[in-house]
Amino acid sequence: MTDLVDHEIVVIFKKYLYPLSSKLTEMLNEHFSHQTERRGCGYTQATRVIAEFVSQPRDMLGFQDFRIFEDYEVKGLKNILNQSSSYGLVLETWRNLDLNIDVQQYLERSNSQDTFTQNLQQEVDFQAKLRKIHQYAVLEESILICQLLADIILPQTIDQIEMIECHSLEEKPKVGSCPMAEKFFLRIAHHRLLRQGEINIFVDDNGLPIMMEKLNMGDNHSCISLVPLMMNGVRLPAGSLFSASYEVDALEKKPNKQYKGYVIPIAQMNGFWFLRLTTLAVSPKNRARAFGYHFKQQVDNGLFRPDTTELSQLIEIAKDQIYVGHPC
């Protein structure tokens, strides 16, 4: 018998759509096995699992992304793809059927009750509800996860949404995602870099800071996003943790204004790997609730102001490194 209470996310998917995988359910319900120094907490661990999906390019015909659910039956989708041409539909993917104009027009004019049409209507209804699943959530941390899960199945494009696209690396770099990664970003936010520490600031085409990377402070090439980014069709909130792998000498760059490190155009980077959400992805007032044991660990280990530090402080540090015109 278990005394675990279902997380709001688990309840929402179970009640309104389809149960999440047993792995995600166990993590979100904060099973004690995930509340460790290495894992942080179940919520943190769930974002690591989600990150493995996000960092892989969306397969427009494959069904592996449905592993976020518990035994989702894809037979109907397979039939839709196999039979669509017989019904005058040209479908290159099963994704975003609810937004497909040809599908909408077919369903509006079709009176057929055959298996194909029923399957199509069922999947369209499922996708339409998944797209708005976050609207059932009240908690800030639940909304974040609901949107991530929806985008994995129903990828966005930068044509639909004005957002910087962050390409994924083909292989995961050997950079850790331990719960203490925030330790140094919290220090940086308060101008408390280690003496040997360096920070690189990745900027967009307008010279605005997009991501900050720390070096010689814990794992090298550990990066935090300063703005929302899109990776493989999934919208990732500011405060997401990434890893990078590159040769700095090969890049165009300018030295930082204050600290050791460089300002580097993000367009020059060959990509990143999404690792998880950091505690900074959630507003200070909700962090203790969202990250539970992970947050407690930060407090117990004396991390610098984990309860009040805002992502905006890191953004200001990043802006201070960027030269405007010529250095004095």
Short mmCIF file of C-alpha atoms in Angstrom, two decimals:
data_model
loop_
_atom_site.label_atom_id
_atom_site.label_comp_id
_atom_site.label_asym_id
_atom_site.label_seq_id
_atom_site.Cartn_x
_atom_site.Cartn_y
_atom_site.Cartn_z
CA MET A 1 0.00 0.00 0.00
CA THR A 2 1.31 3.45 -0.89
CA ASP A 3 0.83 6.75 0.90
CA LEU A 4 1.87 8.78 -2.14
CA VAL A 5 -0.54 11.50 -3.20
CA ASP A 6 -0.95 12.04 -6.93
CA HIS A 7 0.74 15.20 -8.21
CA GLU A 8 -1.56 17.66 -9.97
CA ILE A 9 0.05 16.72 -13.32
CA VAL A 10 -0.66 13.01 -12.75
CA VAL A 11 -4.28 13.78 -11.84
CA ILE A 12 -4.83 16.00 -14.89
CA PHE A 13 -3.54 13.48 -17.42
CA LYS A 14 -5.39 10.61 -15.75
CA LYS A 15 -8.67 12.55 -15.53
CA TYR A 16 -8.76 14.45 -18.80
CA LEU A 17 -6.58 12.57 -21.27
CA TYR A 18 -4.48 9.48 -20.68
CA PRO A 19 -2.32 8.25 -17.77
CA LEU A 20 1.36 9.16 -17.86
CA SER A 21 3.98 6.40 -17.85
CA SER A 22 4.54 4.60 -14.56
CA LYS A 23 8.07 6.07 -14.46
CA LEU A 24 6.91 9.69 -14.77
CA THR A 25 4.02 9.02 -12.38
CA GLU A 26 6.34 7.62 -9.72
CA MET A 27 8.70 10.58 -10.09
CA LEU A 28 6.04 13.28 -10.04
CA ASN A 29 4.44 11.62 -7.02
CA GLU A 30 7.78 12.02 -5.24
CA HIS A 31 8.61 8.40 -4.49
CA PHE A 32 11.35 8.40 -1.84
CA SER A 33 13.81 6.67 -4.19
CA HIS A 34 14.09 9.92 -6.19
CA GLN A 35 14.71 12.12 -3.15
CA THR A 36 18.46 11.70 -2.99
CA GLU A 37 21.54 13.90 -3.18
CA ARG A 38 22.23 12.62 -6.68
CA ARG A 39 18.70 12.94 -8.10
CA GLY A 40 17.36 15.88 -6.12
CA CYS A 41 13.66 15.10 -6.11
CA GLY A 42 11.04 13.37 -8.22
CA TYR A 43 10.05 16.56 -10.04
CA THR A 44 13.68 17.25 -10.99
CA GLN A 45 14.12 13.65 -12.08
CA ALA A 46 10.95 13.84 -14.19
CA THR A 47 12.39 16.83 -16.06
CA ARG A 48 15.52 14.75 -16.76
CA VAL A 49 13.38 12.00 -18.29
CA ILE A 50 11.49 14.59 -20.35
CA ALA A 51 14.83 16.10 -21.43
CA GLU A 52 15.87 12.80 -23.03
CA PHE A 53 12.80 13.06 -25.29
CA VAL A 54 13.33 16.77 -26.01
CA SER A 55 16.97 16.39 -27.05
CA GLN A 56 16.07 13.87 -29.75
CA PRO A 57 14.71 15.23 -33.08
CA ARG A 58 10.97 14.63 -33.48
CA ASP A 59 10.36 11.60 -35.69
CA MET A 60 7.41 12.67 -37.84
CA LEU A 61 6.34 9.07 -38.52
CA GLY A 62 7.68 7.15 -35.50
CA PHE A 63 5.71 6.63 -32.30
CA GLN A 64 8.44 6.47 -29.65
CA ASP A 65 7.37 9.78 -28.08
CA PHE A 66 4.20 8.07 -26.86
CA ARG A 67 6.36 6.41 -24.21
CA ILE A 68 5.51 9.42 -22.05
CA PHE A 69 2.14 7.69 -21.64
CA GLU A 70 1.29 4.34 -20.09
CA ASP A 71 0.64 1.95 -22.99
CA TYR A 72 -0.87 4.43 -25.46
CA GLU A 73 -2.39 2.45 -28.33
CA VAL A 74 -0.91 3.69 -31.63
CA LYS A 75 -2.72 1.21 -33.87
CA GLY A 76 -5.28 3.85 -34.87
CA LEU A 77 -2.55 6.27 -35.91
CA LYS A 78 -0.81 3.60 -37.96
CA ASN A 79 -4.08 2.88 -39.77
CA ILE A 80 -4.60 6.58 -40.43
CA LEU A 81 -1.17 6.93 -42.04
CA ASN A 82 -1.55 3.71 -44.05
CA GLN A 83 -5.05 4.45 -45.36
CA SER A 84 -5.13 8.25 -45.65
CA SER A 85 -4.36 8.34 -49.38
CA SER A 86 -7.40 6.13 -50.06
CA TYR A 87 -9.54 8.86 -48.51
CA GLY A 88 -7.98 11.68 -50.50
CA LEU A 89 -5.68 12.83 -47.71
CA VAL A 90 -1.94 13.32 -48.05
CA LEU A 91 -0.49 12.97 -44.55
CA GLU A 92 3.26 13.25 -44.00
CA THR A 93 2.91 12.83 -40.25
CA TRP A 94 0.44 11.87 -37.53
CA ARG A 95 1.45 14.94 -35.52
CA ASN A 96 -0.68 18.09 -35.28
CA LEU A 97 -3.65 16.46 -37.01
CA ASP A 98 -5.94 18.81 -35.09
CA LEU A 99 -4.38 21.78 -36.93
CA ASN A 100 -4.32 20.13 -40.36
CA ILE A 101 -6.74 22.02 -42.65
CA ASP A 102 -7.22 19.03 -44.98
CA VAL A 103 -8.11 16.80 -42.04
CA GLN A 104 -10.57 19.38 -40.68
CA GLN A 105 -12.27 19.71 -44.07
CA TYR A 106 -12.46 15.93 -44.50
CA LEU A 107 -14.11 15.46 -41.10
CA GLU A 108 -16.57 18.31 -41.77
CA ARG A 109 -17.81 16.85 -45.02
CA SER A 110 -17.56 13.14 -44.18
CA ASN A 111 -20.65 11.31 -42.96
CA SER A 112 -18.82 8.01 -42.87
CA GLN A 113 -18.79 5.94 -39.70
CA ASP A 114 -16.04 3.64 -40.94
CA THR A 115 -13.01 2.78 -38.83
CA PHE A 116 -10.69 5.23 -40.58
CA THR A 117 -12.94 8.23 -39.96
CA GLN A 118 -13.63 7.23 -36.37
CA ASN A 119 -9.91 6.77 -35.70
CA LEU A 120 -9.14 10.12 -37.30
CA GLN A 121 -11.78 11.95 -35.25
CA GLN A 122 -10.58 10.25 -32.07
CA GLU A 123 -6.95 11.26 -32.64
CA VAL A 124 -7.91 14.82 -33.59
CA ASP A 125 -9.92 15.12 -30.37
CA PHE A 126 -7.02 13.68 -28.35
CA GLN A 127 -4.50 16.10 -29.85
CA ALA A 128 -6.79 19.11 -29.45
CA LYS A 129 -7.23 18.32 -25.76
CA LEU A 130 -3.51 17.62 -25.25
CA ARG A 131 -2.67 20.98 -26.81
CA LYS A 132 -4.66 22.74 -24.08
CA ILE A 133 -3.97 20.33 -21.21
CA HIS A 134 -1.95 22.96 -19.32
CA GLN A 135 -5.13 25.01 -18.89
CA TYR A 136 -6.35 22.47 -16.34
CA ALA A 137 -3.28 23.10 -14.16
CA VAL A 138 -3.20 25.61 -11.32
CA LEU A 139 0.36 25.17 -10.06
CA GLU A 140 3.16 26.99 -11.90
CA GLU A 141 5.35 23.87 -11.98
CA SER A 142 2.47 21.78 -13.35
CA ILE A 143 1.86 24.20 -16.22
CA LEU A 144 5.54 23.93 -17.22
CA ILE A 145 5.50 20.13 -17.39
CA CYS A 146 2.12 19.95 -19.15
CA GLN A 147 3.40 22.25 -21.89
CA LEU A 148 6.62 20.27 -22.30
CA LEU A 149 4.74 16.98 -22.63
CA ALA A 150 2.25 18.45 -25.10
CA ASP A 151 5.03 19.84 -27.32
CA ILE A 152 6.82 16.48 -27.41
CA ILE A 153 3.77 14.96 -29.10
CA LEU A 154 2.65 18.13 -30.92
CA PRO A 155 5.85 19.98 -31.89
CA GLN A 156 5.79 23.72 -32.47
CA THR A 157 7.63 25.58 -35.22
CA ILE A 158 9.36 28.95 -35.14
CA ASP A 159 6.97 29.96 -37.94
CA GLN A 160 4.07 29.60 -35.49
CA ILE A 161 5.82 31.12 -32.49
CA GLU A 162 8.48 33.82 -32.38
CA MET A 163 11.15 32.05 -30.40
CA ILE A 164 14.86 31.36 -30.80
CA GLU A 165 15.52 27.83 -32.00
CA CYS A 166 18.26 25.98 -30.17
CA HIS A 167 19.65 23.04 -32.13
CA SER A 168 20.32 19.78 -30.33
CA LEU A 169 23.65 17.99 -30.44
CA GLU A 170 23.77 14.52 -31.96
CA GLU A 171 25.33 13.07 -28.83
CA LYS A 172 24.97 13.92 -25.16
CA PRO A 173 28.15 15.60 -23.84
CA LYS A 174 29.73 14.27 -20.66
CA VAL A 175 28.36 17.07 -18.51
CA GLY A 176 26.46 16.24 -15.34
CA SER A 177 23.02 17.45 -14.29
CA CYS A 178 23.37 16.87 -10.54
CA PRO A 179 21.12 18.87 -8.18
CA MET A 180 24.05 21.09 -7.21
CA ALA A 181 24.44 22.62 -10.70
CA GLU A 182 22.47 25.62 -9.43
CA LYS A 183 25.14 26.26 -6.78
CA PHE A 184 27.39 28.26 -9.06
CA PHE A 185 24.65 30.01 -11.04
CA LEU A 186 23.25 31.27 -7.72
CA ARG A 187 26.71 32.58 -6.81
CA ILE A 188 27.09 34.24 -10.22
CA ALA A 189 23.71 35.95 -9.81
CA HIS A 190 25.14 37.73 -6.75
CA HIS A 191 28.55 38.56 -8.30
CA ARG A 192 30.24 35.82 -6.26
CA LEU A 193 32.20 33.97 -8.92
CA LEU A 194 35.04 31.75 -7.81
CA ARG A 195 38.47 33.27 -8.48
CA GLN A 196 39.15 30.81 -11.29
CA GLY A 197 35.58 30.98 -12.58
CA GLU A 198 34.63 32.06 -16.09
CA ILE A 199 31.30 32.73 -17.75
CA ASN A 200 30.47 32.76 -21.44
CA ILE A 201 27.42 34.65 -22.65
CA PHE A 202 25.67 33.37 -25.78
CA VAL A 203 23.82 36.15 -27.59
CA ASP A 204 21.26 36.33 -30.40
CA ASP A 205 21.59 38.24 -33.68
CA ASN A 206 20.67 41.46 -31.86
CA GLY A 207 23.35 40.98 -29.23
CA LEU A 208 20.88 40.13 -26.47
CA PRO A 209 21.87 37.46 -23.92
CA ILE A 210 20.23 34.09 -24.52
CA MET A 211 22.24 31.67 -22.39
CA MET A 212 25.01 31.70 -19.80
CA GLU A 213 27.72 29.04 -19.54
CA LYS A 214 29.92 28.47 -16.49
CA LEU A 215 33.52 27.22 -16.62
CA ASN A 216 35.94 26.19 -13.86
CA MET A 217 33.07 26.05 -11.40
CA GLY A 218 31.80 22.51 -11.06
CA ASP A 219 31.15 20.85 -14.42
CA ASN A 220 32.44 22.84 -17.40
CA HIS A 221 30.09 23.66 -20.28
CA SER A 222 27.01 23.70 -18.05
CA CYS A 223 24.61 26.36 -19.37
CA ILE A 224 21.41 28.01 -18.17
CA SER A 225 18.90 29.60 -20.55
CA LEU A 226 18.01 33.23 -19.86
CA VAL A 227 15.02 33.33 -22.23
CA PRO A 228 12.54 30.70 -23.46
CA LEU A 229 14.03 28.61 -26.27
CA MET A 230 12.73 26.00 -28.69
CA MET A 231 14.47 22.67 -29.21
CA ASN A 232 13.16 20.04 -31.61
CA GLY A 233 9.73 21.65 -31.54
CA VAL A 234 9.51 21.81 -27.75
CA ARG A 235 9.30 25.16 -25.96
CA LEU A 236 11.70 25.25 -23.02
CA PRO A 237 11.31 27.85 -20.27
CA ALA A 238 14.01 30.24 -19.17
CA GLY A 239 15.97 28.58 -16.40
CA SER A 240 16.52 25.34 -18.33
CA LEU A 241 19.85 23.56 -17.91
CA PHE A 242 21.87 22.60 -20.99
CA SER A 243 25.28 21.19 -21.79
CA ALA A 244 27.53 22.27 -24.65
CA SER A 245 30.49 20.78 -26.52
CA TYR A 246 32.70 22.94 -28.72
CA GLU A 247 36.18 24.32 -29.37
CA VAL A 248 36.21 27.91 -28.17
CA ASP A 249 39.25 28.87 -30.30
CA ALA A 250 37.27 28.22 -33.48
CA LEU A 251 34.55 30.73 -32.56
CA GLU A 252 34.22 34.45 -33.17
CA LYS A 253 34.01 36.04 -29.75
CA LYS A 254 34.59 39.15 -27.68
CA PRO A 255 35.96 39.25 -24.15
CA ASN A 256 33.51 39.95 -21.34
CA LYS A 257 33.40 43.43 -19.88
CA GLN A 258 33.69 42.34 -16.23
CA TYR A 259 34.47 38.68 -15.71
CA LYS A 260 36.73 36.16 -17.42
CA GLY A 261 35.03 34.61 -20.41
CA TYR A 262 33.52 35.63 -23.73
CA VAL A 263 30.45 36.92 -25.49
CA ILE A 264 29.67 34.42 -28.26
CA PRO A 265 26.93 34.54 -30.95
CA ILE A 266 24.69 31.55 -30.32
CA ALA A 267 24.35 31.14 -34.11
CA GLN A 268 27.96 29.90 -34.16
CA MET A 269 27.22 27.03 -31.80
CA ASN A 270 26.71 23.55 -33.24
CA GLY A 271 24.04 22.84 -30.65
CA PHE A 272 23.27 22.04 -27.03
CA TRP A 273 21.82 19.17 -25.02
CA PHE A 274 18.85 19.84 -22.73
CA LEU A 275 19.46 18.30 -19.30
CA ARG A 276 16.61 19.35 -17.00
CA LEU A 277 14.83 22.32 -15.47
CA THR A 278 16.70 24.19 -12.75
CA THR A 279 14.99 25.53 -9.66
CA LEU A 280 15.35 28.99 -11.23
CA ALA A 281 12.76 28.00 -13.86
CA VAL A 282 10.10 28.38 -11.15
CA SER A 283 9.42 31.66 -9.33
CA PRO A 284 10.95 31.95 -5.83
CA LYS A 285 7.61 31.78 -3.98
CA ASN A 286 6.83 28.36 -5.53
CA ARG A 287 10.29 26.74 -5.51
CA ALA A 288 10.04 24.95 -2.17
CA ARG A 289 6.73 23.38 -3.19
CA ALA A 290 7.81 22.49 -6.73
CA PHE A 291 11.24 21.06 -5.97
CA GLY A 292 10.69 19.75 -2.43
CA TYR A 293 13.71 17.71 -1.35
CA HIS A 294 15.92 19.23 -4.07
CA PHE A 295 15.20 22.73 -2.77
CA LYS A 296 15.68 21.62 0.85
CA GLN A 297 19.06 20.22 -0.18
CA GLN A 298 20.04 23.61 -1.60
CA VAL A 299 19.12 25.30 1.68
CA ASP A 300 20.78 22.66 3.88
CA ASN A 301 23.98 22.82 1.81
CA GLY A 302 24.16 26.59 2.19
CA LEU A 303 23.65 27.54 -1.45
CA PHE A 304 23.49 31.29 -1.91
CA ARG A 305 19.91 32.57 -1.51
CA PRO A 306 18.07 29.79 -3.39
CA ASP A 307 14.77 31.08 -1.98
CA THR A 308 14.97 34.63 -3.33
CA THR A 309 17.32 34.68 -6.33
CA GLU A 310 15.61 35.61 -9.59
CA LEU A 311 16.63 34.68 -13.11
CA SER A 312 16.53 38.41 -13.90
CA GLN A 313 19.67 38.81 -11.77
CA LEU A 314 21.58 36.44 -14.06
CA ILE A 315 20.24 38.34 -17.06
CA GLU A 316 21.63 41.59 -15.64
CA ILE A 317 25.02 39.96 -15.05
CA ALA A 318 24.97 38.72 -18.65
CA LYS A 319 24.10 42.18 -19.99
CA ASP A 320 26.97 43.68 -18.02
CA GLN A 321 29.43 41.47 -19.93
CA ILE A 322 28.34 42.68 -23.36
CA TYR A 323 30.27 45.55 -24.88
CA VAL A 324 28.22 48.37 -26.29
CA GLY A 325 30.36 50.00 -28.96
CA HIS A 326 34.08 49.98 -28.09
CA PRO A 327 35.43 49.09 -24.67
CA CYS A 328 36.70 52.04 -22.69
#
